[in-house]
Structure formats: C-alpha cells, structure tokens
Amino acid sequence: VKETASISSQIVLQPAPSNASELYLDLLKRTLSRAIVAKGYERLSIMPGRRWLRLIARVIQSFLSLFDLELVQRIRTTAQDYLESGDSAKNRAEDAETMLGTRQLDQMQACIEDVLDRSVPGDLLEAGVWRGGMTILMQAVLKTRNATDRKVWVVDSFSGLPDPDTDIDSGWWRAGDMAVPLSQVKDNFRRYNALDENVVFLEGFFKDTLPDAPIEKLAVLRLDADLYESTKEALTHLYPKLSPGGYAIFDDYQNLTECRRAIDEYRREHSISDTISKIDSRSVYWIKSG
Ligand SMILES: C[S@@+](CC[C@H](N)C(=O)[O-])C[C@H]1O[C@@H](n2cnc3c(N)ncnc32)[C@H](O)[C@@H]1O
C-alpha cells in the first residue's frame, strides 16, 4: 500500500484554533487518536479467527520475532476513518492511547468547557479507560482553563474485562480482553505531562471499587465498558452522583445491544427521559435534567 502523503492534511477536526490553548488541544486530540500521523493505512497484527490458523500464525510470528520481524497486514484508511471510533484497525491506530475517533474527542472537550462555563459542580470520570487517552484529554482541558479544583477519575480494572455474561453479552469478548496495566496508563499520562495530584486512579472491577469510592459529585460521566453488567454497575453507583446540568456520555449505545439494554433499563427504572443525542456512529450523550 502506497503512503498517501495528503491524508493528514485532509483531517480537519474543528475550524482553525485562534489561541494557544485551542491549538494545544487540537494537536493533542490529533496525537491521541494518531490522526496526526495518518498515512493511508494502519497496521494490523495477523490473528485469524479460526483456532488452527491462529496457531499457525503464532508459530510463524514467534519464528519471525527471532529476527525482529513481524507479521502484519496493512489496512487502507481514509481521512474519514479517524473521525469515527471503532474496533476495526481502520478506526484504531495500533499504538494510539485511545480507540476513540476525533468526533468523540471534540465532543468531550466541548462538554467539559460547557460545564466549566455553566459552573456545573463536580469532577470528571471515565469508567473503562483502556490506555487512558480520553482521561488524558479530560485533564488537558481542565489545565487549559486552570480548573485545579476538579479531579479526573480514571476507573478501570487495569486487567481487562471481567467474565462476560454468556446469556446477554455478544460472544466475541473474553475475560481479560483489553488489559492495560495501571503502570502503562500512568506512563501514558507522564508522556503527555498530564499526571498530577488531581488525577485519581481507581483500580479494580467496578463492583468492588465503585460502591465505596470517595467520589462526591460529577460534572461529566463517561462510560465505556463494553459489557451489560459493567455498564449497569457503573450507572448504578455513579449516575446518582452526576450533578443536574452534567453530561452522561456512553460509548457503544448504538453498536452493542448489551450496552444499550443496560442503559435503557436504567433509564426506565429511574424514569429518565432526557433527550439522547448522537455523537458518532456508536456513542451518545444526554444532559441530566433537574
Ligand atoms: C473499550 S475499552 C475502553 C476504551 C477507552 N475508553 C478509550 O478511550 O480507548 C473497555 C475498558 O473497560 C474496562 N472494563 C470493562 N468492564 C469493567 C469492570 N467491570 N470493571 C473494571 N473495568 C472494566 C476494561 O478493562 C477496558 O479497559
């Protein structure tokens, strides 16, 4: 696949920023998502679905690694692919700190700026952080506004997914998938010079960490945990702490029926009728009324 020199320049996130803070956030979002280095393809490690083919691929891979070689496929990408969040290699550069597209990153910046402008009280929290990219952006937006009185809660097992519910969750996830150790997430924060005492890490499964977490109020709550039970647990313990006027943001509402089911059930059980708005092809948000 030929490198496409012009692809990076086709990626326009927002109108050209006019001040240093905006320019910094614009560059940060392009870097976290790797839209900045878009080259017309992304690399995907070859890992076939069938067990015996996967075994062969592993053997070949182990042999190649002796010579510092790797078996990868090149997946063609366009500028459009970096706007969307996704699980496919097209929407997810292999070394990016987030699997989210730039539409979601733009929307997060806008939500935080909005709660600061309207003085909605509370901290910012993401439950299900993977490599931490979205929470790095949260911290960066607070910094640009000198909002030092709010925390960023970084909530994950840091050992991947718990056991999926085989009756409810889609079949492709396994316990331990998407594991990124806490040390690696902290290191990602350090790379962006974003680690300070206002960033709080909650390590462990939601059912163990959230019930007694010392979180008082939230202004922005983002859930990205991929499973029914995880989404339900996070909603149960965190939504009551979201301030009126704050943002509830959900990845996977449109593309994973198990996440949609957990959210719809919670809305029904708590008579929530706030309007749901789309962000990109999978995520949605609403503003908590009251
Ligand atoms: C899709 S990834 C999150 C992607 C991330 N928000 C980003 O910016 O790329 C899902 C994450 O949810 C975490 N997770 C899912 N269920 C969990 C649970 N019950 N307790 C703790 N972490 C959980 C996994 O460890 C994984 O890191």
PDB file of C-alpha atoms and ligand atoms in Angstrom:
ATOM      1  CA  VAL A   1       0.000   0.000   0.000  1.00  0.00           C
ATOM      2  CA  LYS A   2       1.475   3.332  -1.005  1.00  0.00           C
ATOM      3  CA  GLU A   3       1.762   6.017   1.642  1.00  0.00           C
ATOM      4  CA  THR A   4      -0.760   8.760   1.000  1.00  0.00           C
ATOM      5  CA  ALA A   5       1.093  11.957   1.750  1.00  0.00           C
ATOM      6  CA  SER A   6      -2.018  14.102   1.738  1.00  0.00           C
ATOM      7  CA  ILE A   7      -4.182  12.110   4.184  1.00  0.00           C
ATOM      8  CA  SER A   8      -3.102  14.012   7.321  1.00  0.00           C
ATOM      9  CA  SER A   9      -3.962  17.335   5.724  1.00  0.00           C
ATOM     10  CA  GLN A  10      -7.449  16.067   4.858  1.00  0.00           C
ATOM     11  CA  ILE A  11      -8.180  15.565   8.542  1.00  0.00           C
ATOM     12  CA  VAL A  12      -9.875  18.689   9.821  1.00  0.00           C
ATOM     13  CA  LEU A  13     -11.205  18.493  13.361  1.00  0.00           C
ATOM     14  CA  GLN A  14     -12.552  21.966  14.023  1.00  0.00           C
ATOM     15  CA  PRO A  15     -12.123  25.380  12.429  1.00  0.00           C
ATOM     16  CA  ALA A  16      -8.512  26.561  12.817  1.00  0.00           C
ATOM     17  CA  PRO A  17      -7.988  27.422  16.500  1.00  0.00           C
ATOM     18  CA  SER A  18      -7.212  31.040  17.274  1.00  0.00           C
ATOM     19  CA  ASN A  19      -5.276  30.820  20.548  1.00  0.00           C
ATOM     20  CA  ALA A  20      -2.507  28.783  22.115  1.00  0.00           C
ATOM     21  CA  SER A  21      -4.761  26.661  24.378  1.00  0.00           C
ATOM     22  CA  GLU A  22      -7.018  25.702  21.488  1.00  0.00           C
ATOM     23  CA  LEU A  23      -4.024  24.913  19.302  1.00  0.00           C
ATOM     24  CA  TYR A  24      -2.601  22.690  22.071  1.00  0.00           C
ATOM     25  CA  LEU A  25      -5.881  20.778  22.490  1.00  0.00           C
ATOM     26  CA  ASP A  26      -6.264  20.424  18.736  1.00  0.00           C
ATOM     27  CA  LEU A  27      -2.777  18.941  18.443  1.00  0.00           C
ATOM     28  CA  LEU A  28      -3.361  16.727  21.499  1.00  0.00           C
ATOM     29  CA  LYS A  29      -6.528  15.210  20.017  1.00  0.00           C
ATOM     30  CA  ARG A  30      -4.809  14.528  16.712  1.00  0.00           C
ATOM     31  CA  THR A  31      -1.925  12.899  18.581  1.00  0.00           C
ATOM     32  CA  LEU A  32      -4.002  10.769  20.980  1.00  0.00           C
ATOM     33  CA  SER A  33      -6.005   9.395  18.049  1.00  0.00           C
ATOM     34  CA  ARG A  34      -2.942   9.286  15.744  1.00  0.00           C
ATOM     35  CA  ALA A  35      -4.851  11.268  13.103  1.00  0.00           C
ATOM     36  CA  ILE A  36      -1.695  13.412  13.039  1.00  0.00           C
ATOM     37  CA  VAL A  37       0.336  10.559  11.539  1.00  0.00           C
ATOM     38  CA  ALA A  38      -2.368   9.156   9.256  1.00  0.00           C
ATOM     39  CA  LYS A  39      -0.570   7.690   6.276  1.00  0.00           C
ATOM     40  CA  GLY A  40      -3.220   5.934   4.221  1.00  0.00           C
ATOM     41  CA  TYR A  41      -3.034   2.622   6.090  1.00  0.00           C
ATOM     42  CA  GLU A  42      -2.930   1.157   9.576  1.00  0.00           C
ATOM     43  CA  ARG A  43      -1.029  -1.980  10.596  1.00  0.00           C
ATOM     44  CA  LEU A  44      -2.974  -4.940  11.944  1.00  0.00           C
ATOM     45  CA  SER A  45      -1.297  -7.953  13.523  1.00  0.00           C
ATOM     46  CA  ILE A  46      -2.421 -11.040  11.653  1.00  0.00           C
ATOM     47  CA  MET A  47      -4.525 -13.117  14.034  1.00  0.00           C
ATOM     48  CA  PRO A  48      -7.027 -15.323  12.158  1.00  0.00           C
ATOM     49  CA  GLY A  49     -10.377 -16.233  13.735  1.00  0.00           C
ATOM     50  CA  ARG A  50     -10.044 -19.988  13.291  1.00  0.00           C
ATOM     51  CA  ARG A  51      -8.156 -21.704  16.076  1.00  0.00           C
ATOM     52  CA  TRP A  52      -5.812 -23.823  13.930  1.00  0.00           C
ATOM     53  CA  LEU A  53      -4.975 -20.892  11.630  1.00  0.00           C
ATOM     54  CA  ARG A  54      -4.302 -18.762  14.692  1.00  0.00           C
ATOM     55  CA  LEU A  55      -1.929 -21.444  15.967  1.00  0.00           C
ATOM     56  CA  ILE A  56      -0.024 -21.410  12.664  1.00  0.00           C
ATOM     57  CA  ALA A  57       0.104 -17.585  12.727  1.00  0.00           C
ATOM     58  CA  ARG A  58       1.512 -17.711  16.290  1.00  0.00           C
ATOM     59  CA  VAL A  59       4.228 -20.179  15.279  1.00  0.00           C
ATOM     60  CA  ILE A  60       5.215 -18.051  12.265  1.00  0.00           C
ATOM     61  CA  GLN A  61       5.125 -14.931  14.434  1.00  0.00           C
ATOM     62  CA  SER A  62       7.373 -16.490  17.105  1.00  0.00           C
ATOM     63  CA  PHE A  63       9.867 -17.530  14.430  1.00  0.00           C
ATOM     64  CA  LEU A  64       9.885 -14.067  12.803  1.00  0.00           C
ATOM     65  CA  SER A  65      10.338 -12.319  16.148  1.00  0.00           C
ATOM     66  CA  LEU A  66      13.740 -14.057  16.472  1.00  0.00           C
ATOM     67  CA  PHE A  67      14.840 -11.771  13.631  1.00  0.00           C
ATOM     68  CA  ASP A  68      12.911  -8.707  14.910  1.00  0.00           C
ATOM     69  CA  LEU A  69      10.356  -9.187  12.146  1.00  0.00           C
ATOM     70  CA  GLU A  70       6.579  -9.053  12.470  1.00  0.00           C
ATOM     71  CA  LEU A  71       3.630 -10.464  10.530  1.00  0.00           C
ATOM     72  CA  VAL A  72       1.236  -7.593   9.873  1.00  0.00           C
ATOM     73  CA  GLN A  73      -1.457  -6.671   7.397  1.00  0.00           C
ATOM     74  CA  ARG A  74      -1.855  -3.164   6.055  1.00  0.00           C
ATOM     75  CA  ILE A  75      -5.443  -1.904   6.183  1.00  0.00           C
ATOM     76  CA  ARG A  76      -6.205   1.050   3.904  1.00  0.00           C
ATOM     77  CA  THR A  77      -7.613   4.112   5.660  1.00  0.00           C
ATOM     78  CA  THR A  78      -9.076   7.438   4.614  1.00  0.00           C
ATOM     79  CA  ALA A  79      -9.248  10.734   6.494  1.00  0.00           C
ATOM     80  CA  GLN A  80     -12.875   9.908   7.332  1.00  0.00           C
ATOM     81  CA  ASP A  81     -11.853   6.805   9.327  1.00  0.00           C
ATOM     82  CA  TYR A  82     -10.127   8.868  12.030  1.00  0.00           C
ATOM     83  CA  LEU A  83     -13.347  10.753  12.806  1.00  0.00           C
ATOM     84  CA  GLU A  84     -15.110   7.606  13.951  1.00  0.00           C
ATOM     85  CA  SER A  85     -14.457   5.437  16.995  1.00  0.00           C
ATOM     86  CA  GLY A  86     -14.134   1.775  16.285  1.00  0.00           C
ATOM     87  CA  ASP A  87     -12.820  -1.650  16.980  1.00  0.00           C
ATOM     88  CA  SER A  88     -11.506  -2.187  13.474  1.00  0.00           C
ATOM     89  CA  ALA A  89      -7.917  -1.342  12.604  1.00  0.00           C
ATOM     90  CA  LYS A  90      -9.238   1.381  10.313  1.00  0.00           C
ATOM     91  CA  ASN A  91     -10.523   3.453  13.242  1.00  0.00           C
ATOM     92  CA  ARG A  92      -7.839   2.486  15.683  1.00  0.00           C
ATOM     93  CA  ALA A  93      -4.141   3.055  15.070  1.00  0.00           C
ATOM     94  CA  GLU A  94      -2.365   0.216  16.845  1.00  0.00           C
ATOM     95  CA  ASP A  95      -0.336   2.411  19.199  1.00  0.00           C
ATOM     96  CA  ALA A  96      -2.934   5.154  19.866  1.00  0.00           C
ATOM     97  CA  GLU A  97      -3.753   5.934  23.504  1.00  0.00           C
ATOM     98  CA  THR A  98      -7.463   5.842  22.716  1.00  0.00           C
ATOM     99  CA  MET A  99      -9.636   3.792  20.390  1.00  0.00           C
ATOM    100  CA  LEU A 100     -11.976   6.765  20.078  1.00  0.00           C
ATOM    101  CA  GLY A 101     -12.270   8.883  16.982  1.00  0.00           C
ATOM    102  CA  THR A 102     -11.786  12.619  16.836  1.00  0.00           C
ATOM    103  CA  ARG A 103     -15.558  13.306  16.865  1.00  0.00           C
ATOM    104  CA  GLN A 104     -15.765  11.881  20.377  1.00  0.00           C
ATOM    105  CA  LEU A 105     -12.639  13.744  21.467  1.00  0.00           C
ATOM    106  CA  ASP A 106     -14.046  17.038  20.132  1.00  0.00           C
ATOM    107  CA  GLN A 107     -17.330  16.398  21.894  1.00  0.00           C
ATOM    108  CA  MET A 108     -15.585  15.671  25.212  1.00  0.00           C
ATOM    109  CA  GLN A 109     -13.697  18.959  25.016  1.00  0.00           C
ATOM    110  CA  ALA A 110     -16.963  20.804  24.279  1.00  0.00           C
ATOM    111  CA  CYS A 111     -18.768  19.118  27.232  1.00  0.00           C
ATOM    112  CA  ILE A 112     -16.021  19.994  29.721  1.00  0.00           C
ATOM    113  CA  GLU A 113     -15.837  23.589  28.517  1.00  0.00           C
ATOM    114  CA  ASP A 114     -19.614  23.806  28.779  1.00  0.00           C
ATOM    115  CA  VAL A 115     -19.786  22.526  32.389  1.00  0.00           C
ATOM    116  CA  LEU A 116     -16.990  24.942  33.340  1.00  0.00           C
ATOM    117  CA  ASP A 117     -18.774  27.869  31.654  1.00  0.00           C
ATOM    118  CA  ARG A 118     -22.050  26.976  33.404  1.00  0.00           C
ATOM    119  CA  SER A 119     -20.299  26.176  36.721  1.00  0.00           C
ATOM    120  CA  VAL A 120     -21.866  22.713  36.917  1.00  0.00           C
ATOM    121  CA  PRO A 121     -20.253  21.299  40.069  1.00  0.00           C
ATOM    122  CA  GLY A 122     -18.235  18.092  40.137  1.00  0.00           C
ATOM    123  CA  ASP A 123     -15.316  16.075  38.838  1.00  0.00           C
ATOM    124  CA  LEU A 124     -14.813  14.290  35.517  1.00  0.00           C
ATOM    125  CA  LEU A 125     -14.804  10.498  35.323  1.00  0.00           C
ATOM    126  CA  GLU A 126     -14.350   7.775  32.743  1.00  0.00           C
ATOM    127  CA  ALA A 127     -15.169   4.168  33.677  1.00  0.00           C
ATOM    128  CA  GLY A 128     -13.410   1.886  31.178  1.00  0.00           C
ATOM    129  CA  VAL A 129     -10.254   3.740  30.125  1.00  0.00           C
ATOM    130  CA  TRP A 130      -8.076   1.150  28.329  1.00  0.00           C
ATOM    131  CA  ARG A 131      -4.823   3.093  27.625  1.00  0.00           C
ATOM    132  CA  GLY A 132      -6.194   6.265  29.201  1.00  0.00           C
ATOM    133  CA  GLY A 133      -6.340   8.584  26.155  1.00  0.00           C
ATOM    134  CA  MET A 134      -9.759  10.079  26.887  1.00  0.00           C
ATOM    135  CA  THR A 135      -8.847  10.813  30.511  1.00  0.00           C
ATOM    136  CA  ILE A 136      -5.596  12.464  29.374  1.00  0.00           C
ATOM    137  CA  LEU A 137      -7.725  14.780  27.240  1.00  0.00           C
ATOM    138  CA  MET A 138     -10.051  15.481  30.222  1.00  0.00           C
ATOM    139  CA  GLN A 139      -7.074  16.538  32.325  1.00  0.00           C
ATOM    140  CA  ALA A 140      -5.649  18.675  29.500  1.00  0.00           C
ATOM    141  CA  VAL A 141      -8.923  20.578  29.050  1.00  0.00           C
ATOM    142  CA  LEU A 142      -9.059  21.306  32.802  1.00  0.00           C
ATOM    143  CA  LYS A 143      -5.450  22.544  32.665  1.00  0.00           C
ATOM    144  CA  THR A 144      -6.134  24.954  29.820  1.00  0.00           C
ATOM    145  CA  ARG A 145      -8.870  26.522  31.975  1.00  0.00           C
ATOM    146  CA  ASN A 146      -6.844  26.472  35.222  1.00  0.00           C
ATOM    147  CA  ALA A 147      -9.648  24.400  36.751  1.00  0.00           C
ATOM    148  CA  THR A 148      -7.487  22.969  39.537  1.00  0.00           C
ATOM    149  CA  ASP A 149     -10.413  22.306  41.904  1.00  0.00           C
ATOM    150  CA  ARG A 150     -11.748  19.346  39.883  1.00  0.00           C
ATOM    151  CA  LYS A 151     -10.440  15.808  39.764  1.00  0.00           C
ATOM    152  CA  VAL A 152     -10.179  13.393  36.853  1.00  0.00           C
ATOM    153  CA  TRP A 153     -11.172   9.862  37.948  1.00  0.00           C
ATOM    154  CA  VAL A 154      -9.526   7.116  35.890  1.00  0.00           C
ATOM    155  CA  VAL A 155     -11.540   3.983  36.617  1.00  0.00           C
ATOM    156  CA  ASP A 156     -10.681   0.523  35.290  1.00  0.00           C
ATOM    157  CA  SER A 157      -9.688  -2.957  36.388  1.00  0.00           C
ATOM    158  CA  PHE A 158      -6.393  -2.353  34.531  1.00  0.00           C
ATOM    159  CA  SER A 159      -6.557  -6.118  33.964  1.00  0.00           C
ATOM    160  CA  GLY A 160      -9.193  -6.104  31.223  1.00  0.00           C
ATOM    161  CA  LEU A 161     -12.799  -7.220  31.084  1.00  0.00           C
ATOM    162  CA  PRO A 162     -14.436  -9.347  33.783  1.00  0.00           C
ATOM    163  CA  ASP A 163     -16.267 -12.528  32.746  1.00  0.00           C
ATOM    164  CA  PRO A 164     -18.894 -11.623  30.142  1.00  0.00           C
ATOM    165  CA  ASP A 165     -22.461 -12.803  30.756  1.00  0.00           C
ATOM    166  CA  THR A 166     -22.862 -15.527  28.159  1.00  0.00           C
ATOM    167  CA  ASP A 167     -26.662 -15.043  28.019  1.00  0.00           C
ATOM    168  CA  ILE A 168     -26.527 -11.306  27.393  1.00  0.00           C
ATOM    169  CA  ASP A 169     -23.151 -10.174  26.058  1.00  0.00           C
ATOM    170  CA  SER A 170     -22.022 -10.613  22.459  1.00  0.00           C
ATOM    171  CA  GLY A 171     -19.873 -13.689  22.052  1.00  0.00           C
ATOM    172  CA  TRP A 172     -16.602 -12.070  20.984  1.00  0.00           C
ATOM    173  CA  TRP A 173     -15.315 -10.791  24.360  1.00  0.00           C
ATOM    174  CA  ARG A 174     -13.335 -12.918  26.807  1.00  0.00           C
ATOM    175  CA  ALA A 175     -12.344 -12.167  30.411  1.00  0.00           C
ATOM    176  CA  GLY A 176      -9.045 -10.260  30.391  1.00  0.00           C
ATOM    177  CA  ASP A 177      -9.529  -8.746  26.928  1.00  0.00           C
ATOM    178  CA  MET A 178      -8.206  -5.189  26.564  1.00  0.00           C
ATOM    179  CA  ALA A 179      -5.992  -5.447  29.640  1.00  0.00           C
ATOM    180  CA  VAL A 180      -3.663  -2.457  30.055  1.00  0.00           C
ATOM    181  CA  PRO A 181      -1.731  -2.372  33.346  1.00  0.00           C
ATOM    182  CA  LEU A 182      -2.064   0.683  35.590  1.00  0.00           C
ATOM    183  CA  SER A 183       1.690   1.349  35.275  1.00  0.00           C
ATOM    184  CA  GLN A 184       1.295   1.694  31.491  1.00  0.00           C
ATOM    185  CA  VAL A 185      -1.672   4.075  31.811  1.00  0.00           C
ATOM    186  CA  LYS A 186       0.260   6.207  34.316  1.00  0.00           C
ATOM    187  CA  ASP A 187       3.187   6.196  31.930  1.00  0.00           C
ATOM    188  CA  ASN A 188       0.895   7.438  29.135  1.00  0.00           C
ATOM    189  CA  PHE A 189      -0.161  10.337  31.397  1.00  0.00           C
ATOM    190  CA  ARG A 190       3.508  11.138  32.040  1.00  0.00           C
ATOM    191  CA  ARG A 191       4.329  11.128  28.324  1.00  0.00           C
ATOM    192  CA  TYR A 192       1.809  13.930  27.875  1.00  0.00           C
ATOM    193  CA  ASN A 193       2.962  15.684  31.065  1.00  0.00           C
ATOM    194  CA  ALA A 194      -0.570  15.276  32.373  1.00  0.00           C
ATOM    195  CA  LEU A 195      -0.029  13.464  35.671  1.00  0.00           C
ATOM    196  CA  ASP A 196      -0.611  15.425  38.878  1.00  0.00           C
ATOM    197  CA  GLU A 197      -2.427  15.103  42.203  1.00  0.00           C
ATOM    198  CA  ASN A 198      -5.802  15.847  40.580  1.00  0.00           C
ATOM    199  CA  VAL A 199      -5.695  12.600  38.591  1.00  0.00           C
ATOM    200  CA  VAL A 200      -7.067   9.730  40.688  1.00  0.00           C
ATOM    201  CA  PHE A 201      -6.816   6.086  39.610  1.00  0.00           C
ATOM    202  CA  LEU A 202      -9.407   3.587  40.864  1.00  0.00           C
ATOM    203  CA  GLU A 203      -8.056   0.109  40.202  1.00  0.00           C
ATOM    204  CA  GLY A 204     -10.264  -2.972  40.283  1.00  0.00           C
ATOM    205  CA  PHE A 205     -13.596  -4.243  38.988  1.00  0.00           C
ATOM    206  CA  PHE A 206     -16.412  -1.687  39.250  1.00  0.00           C
ATOM    207  CA  LYS A 207     -18.394  -3.890  41.637  1.00  0.00           C
ATOM    208  CA  ASP A 208     -15.503  -3.717  44.128  1.00  0.00           C
ATOM    209  CA  THR A 209     -14.262  -0.143  43.673  1.00  0.00           C
ATOM    210  CA  LEU A 210     -17.363   1.952  42.936  1.00  0.00           C
ATOM    211  CA  PRO A 211     -19.705   1.293  45.907  1.00  0.00           C
ATOM    212  CA  ASP A 212     -17.349   2.991  48.421  1.00  0.00           C
ATOM    213  CA  ALA A 213     -15.378   5.267  46.096  1.00  0.00           C
ATOM    214  CA  PRO A 214     -14.864   8.713  47.667  1.00  0.00           C
ATOM    215  CA  ILE A 215     -16.435  10.469  44.671  1.00  0.00           C
ATOM    216  CA  GLU A 216     -18.741  13.280  45.754  1.00  0.00           C
ATOM    217  CA  LYS A 217     -20.099  14.952  42.624  1.00  0.00           C
ATOM    218  CA  LEU A 218     -19.525  14.530  38.914  1.00  0.00           C
ATOM    219  CA  ALA A 219     -19.996  17.063  36.128  1.00  0.00           C
ATOM    220  CA  VAL A 220     -19.028  14.677  33.316  1.00  0.00           C
ATOM    221  CA  LEU A 221     -19.545  10.903  33.482  1.00  0.00           C
ATOM    222  CA  ARG A 222     -18.338   8.759  30.576  1.00  0.00           C
ATOM    223  CA  LEU A 223     -18.942   5.001  30.458  1.00  0.00           C
ATOM    224  CA  ASP A 224     -17.054   2.759  28.062  1.00  0.00           C
ATOM    225  CA  ALA A 225     -17.052  -0.770  29.479  1.00  0.00           C
ATOM    226  CA  ASP A 226     -18.470  -2.871  26.621  1.00  0.00           C
ATOM    227  CA  LEU A 227     -20.441  -5.328  28.788  1.00  0.00           C
ATOM    228  CA  TYR A 228     -24.002  -5.362  30.169  1.00  0.00           C
ATOM    229  CA  GLU A 229     -23.160  -5.906  33.828  1.00  0.00           C
ATOM    230  CA  SER A 230     -20.238  -3.450  33.812  1.00  0.00           C
ATOM    231  CA  THR A 231     -22.421  -0.722  32.304  1.00  0.00           C
ATOM    232  CA  LYS A 232     -25.253  -1.398  34.769  1.00  0.00           C
ATOM    233  CA  GLU A 233     -22.898  -1.405  37.793  1.00  0.00           C
ATOM    234  CA  ALA A 234     -21.204   1.830  36.742  1.00  0.00           C
ATOM    235  CA  LEU A 235     -24.570   3.534  36.158  1.00  0.00           C
ATOM    236  CA  THR A 236     -25.957   2.342  39.495  1.00  0.00           C
ATOM    237  CA  HIS A 237     -23.055   3.716  41.516  1.00  0.00           C
ATOM    238  CA  LEU A 238     -22.133   6.805  39.507  1.00  0.00           C
ATOM    239  CA  TYR A 239     -25.237   8.289  37.881  1.00  0.00           C
ATOM    240  CA  PRO A 240     -26.754   9.434  41.222  1.00  0.00           C
ATOM    241  CA  LYS A 241     -23.548  11.488  41.732  1.00  0.00           C
ATOM    242  CA  LEU A 242     -23.895  13.325  38.404  1.00  0.00           C
ATOM    243  CA  SER A 243     -24.935  16.946  39.004  1.00  0.00           C
ATOM    244  CA  PRO A 244     -28.026  18.311  37.253  1.00  0.00           C
ATOM    245  CA  GLY A 245     -26.766  20.009  34.101  1.00  0.00           C
ATOM    246  CA  GLY A 246     -23.901  17.499  33.853  1.00  0.00           C
ATOM    247  CA  TYR A 247     -23.179  15.192  30.917  1.00  0.00           C
ATOM    248  CA  ALA A 248     -23.756  11.436  30.818  1.00  0.00           C
ATOM    249  CA  ILE A 249     -21.794  10.030  27.856  1.00  0.00           C
ATOM    250  CA  PHE A 250     -21.976   6.433  26.640  1.00  0.00           C
ATOM    251  CA  ASP A 251     -19.827   4.634  24.142  1.00  0.00           C
ATOM    252  CA  ASP A 252     -21.360   1.627  22.345  1.00  0.00           C
ATOM    253  CA  TYR A 253     -25.031   2.622  22.802  1.00  0.00           C
ATOM    254  CA  GLN A 254     -25.692   2.259  19.092  1.00  0.00           C
ATOM    255  CA  ASN A 255     -23.458  -0.688  18.247  1.00  0.00           C
ATOM    256  CA  LEU A 256     -23.653  -3.065  21.251  1.00  0.00           C
ATOM    257  CA  THR A 257     -27.140  -4.254  22.206  1.00  0.00           C
ATOM    258  CA  GLU A 258     -25.943  -5.297  25.670  1.00  0.00           C
ATOM    259  CA  CYS A 259     -24.793  -1.739  26.478  1.00  0.00           C
ATOM    260  CA  ARG A 260     -27.979  -0.260  25.049  1.00  0.00           C
ATOM    261  CA  ARG A 261     -30.038  -2.690  27.107  1.00  0.00           C
ATOM    262  CA  ALA A 262     -28.234  -1.746  30.346  1.00  0.00           C
ATOM    263  CA  ILE A 263     -28.708   1.972  29.667  1.00  0.00           C
ATOM    264  CA  ASP A 264     -32.339   1.694  28.547  1.00  0.00           C
ATOM    265  CA  GLU A 265     -33.191  -0.426  31.600  1.00  0.00           C
ATOM    266  CA  TYR A 266     -31.570   2.078  33.927  1.00  0.00           C
ATOM    267  CA  ARG A 267     -33.430   4.969  32.278  1.00  0.00           C
ATOM    268  CA  ARG A 268     -36.739   3.105  32.632  1.00  0.00           C
ATOM    269  CA  GLU A 269     -36.103   2.124  36.254  1.00  0.00           C
ATOM    270  CA  HIS A 270     -35.248   5.730  37.171  1.00  0.00           C
ATOM    271  CA  SER A 271     -37.784   7.467  34.919  1.00  0.00           C
ATOM    272  CA  ILE A 272     -35.065   9.306  32.984  1.00  0.00           C
ATOM    273  CA  SER A 273     -36.447  10.938  29.858  1.00  0.00           C
ATOM    274  CA  ASP A 274     -33.618  13.362  28.979  1.00  0.00           C
ATOM    275  CA  THR A 275     -33.104  13.554  25.226  1.00  0.00           C
ATOM    276  CA  ILE A 276     -30.435  11.210  23.871  1.00  0.00           C
ATOM    277  CA  SER A 277     -28.156  12.811  21.247  1.00  0.00           C
ATOM    278  CA  LYS A 278     -25.727  11.045  18.910  1.00  0.00           C
ATOM    279  CA  ILE A 279     -22.005  11.829  18.886  1.00  0.00           C
ATOM    280  CA  ASP A 280     -20.645   9.421  16.272  1.00  0.00           C
ATOM    281  CA  SER A 281     -21.822   6.105  14.876  1.00  0.00           C
ATOM    282  CA  ARG A 282     -21.668   4.368  18.263  1.00  0.00           C
ATOM    283  CA  SER A 283     -21.731   6.866  21.111  1.00  0.00           C
ATOM    284  CA  VAL A 284     -24.460   9.069  22.617  1.00  0.00           C
ATOM    285  CA  TYR A 285     -24.951  11.539  25.471  1.00  0.00           C
ATOM    286  CA  TRP A 286     -27.625  13.320  27.417  1.00  0.00           C
ATOM    287  CA  ILE A 287     -27.610  16.256  29.813  1.00  0.00           C
ATOM    288  CA  LYS A 288     -29.061  15.397  33.230  1.00  0.00           C
ATOM    289  CA  SER A 289     -32.118  17.483  33.954  1.00  0.00           C
ATOM    290  CA  GLY A 290     -33.378  18.579  37.348  1.00  0.00           C
TER     291      GLY A 290
HETATM  292  C1  LIG B   1     -13.372  -0.369  25.206  1.00  0.00           C
HETATM  293  S1  LIG B   1     -12.230  -0.244  26.494  1.00  0.00           S
HETATM  294  C2  LIG B   1     -12.235   1.474  26.869  1.00  0.00           C
HETATM  295  C3  LIG B   1     -11.701   2.373  25.739  1.00  0.00           C
HETATM  296  C4  LIG B   1     -11.246   3.730  26.212  1.00  0.00           C
HETATM  297  N1  LIG B   1     -12.317   4.491  26.791  1.00  0.00           N
HETATM  298  C5  LIG B   1     -10.551   4.535  25.148  1.00  0.00           C
HETATM  299  O1  LIG B   1     -10.510   5.779  25.261  1.00  0.00           O
HETATM  300  O2  LIG B   1      -9.975   3.974  24.225  1.00  0.00           O
HETATM  301  C6  LIG B   1     -13.098  -1.005  27.810  1.00  0.00           C
HETATM  302  C7  LIG B   1     -12.398  -0.950  29.164  1.00  0.00           C
HETATM  303  O3  LIG B   1     -13.356  -1.259  30.171  1.00  0.00           O
HETATM  304  C8  LIG B   1     -12.719  -1.948  31.236  1.00  0.00           C
HETATM  305  N2  LIG B   1     -13.785  -2.655  31.984  1.00  0.00           N
HETATM  306  C9  LIG B   1     -14.890  -3.268  31.479  1.00  0.00           C
HETATM  307  N3  LIG B   1     -15.663  -3.753  32.459  1.00  0.00           N
HETATM  308  C10 LIG B   1     -15.058  -3.436  33.625  1.00  0.00           C
HETATM  309  C11 LIG B   1     -15.386  -3.655  35.009  1.00  0.00           C
HETATM  310  N4  LIG B   1     -16.497  -4.304  35.376  1.00  0.00           N
HETATM  311  N5  LIG B   1     -14.540  -3.188  35.946  1.00  0.00           N
HETATM  312  C12 LIG B   1     -13.411  -2.521  35.600  1.00  0.00           C
HETATM  313  N6  LIG B   1     -13.035  -2.271  34.305  1.00  0.00           N
HETATM  314  C13 LIG B   1     -13.853  -2.733  33.332  1.00  0.00           C
HETATM  315  C14 LIG B   1     -11.707  -2.834  30.527  1.00  0.00           C
HETATM  316  O4  LIG B   1     -10.639  -3.182  31.387  1.00  0.00           O
HETATM  317  C15 LIG B   1     -11.251  -1.925  29.349  1.00  0.00           C
HETATM  318  O5  LIG B   1     -10.078  -1.212  29.688  1.00  0.00           O
END
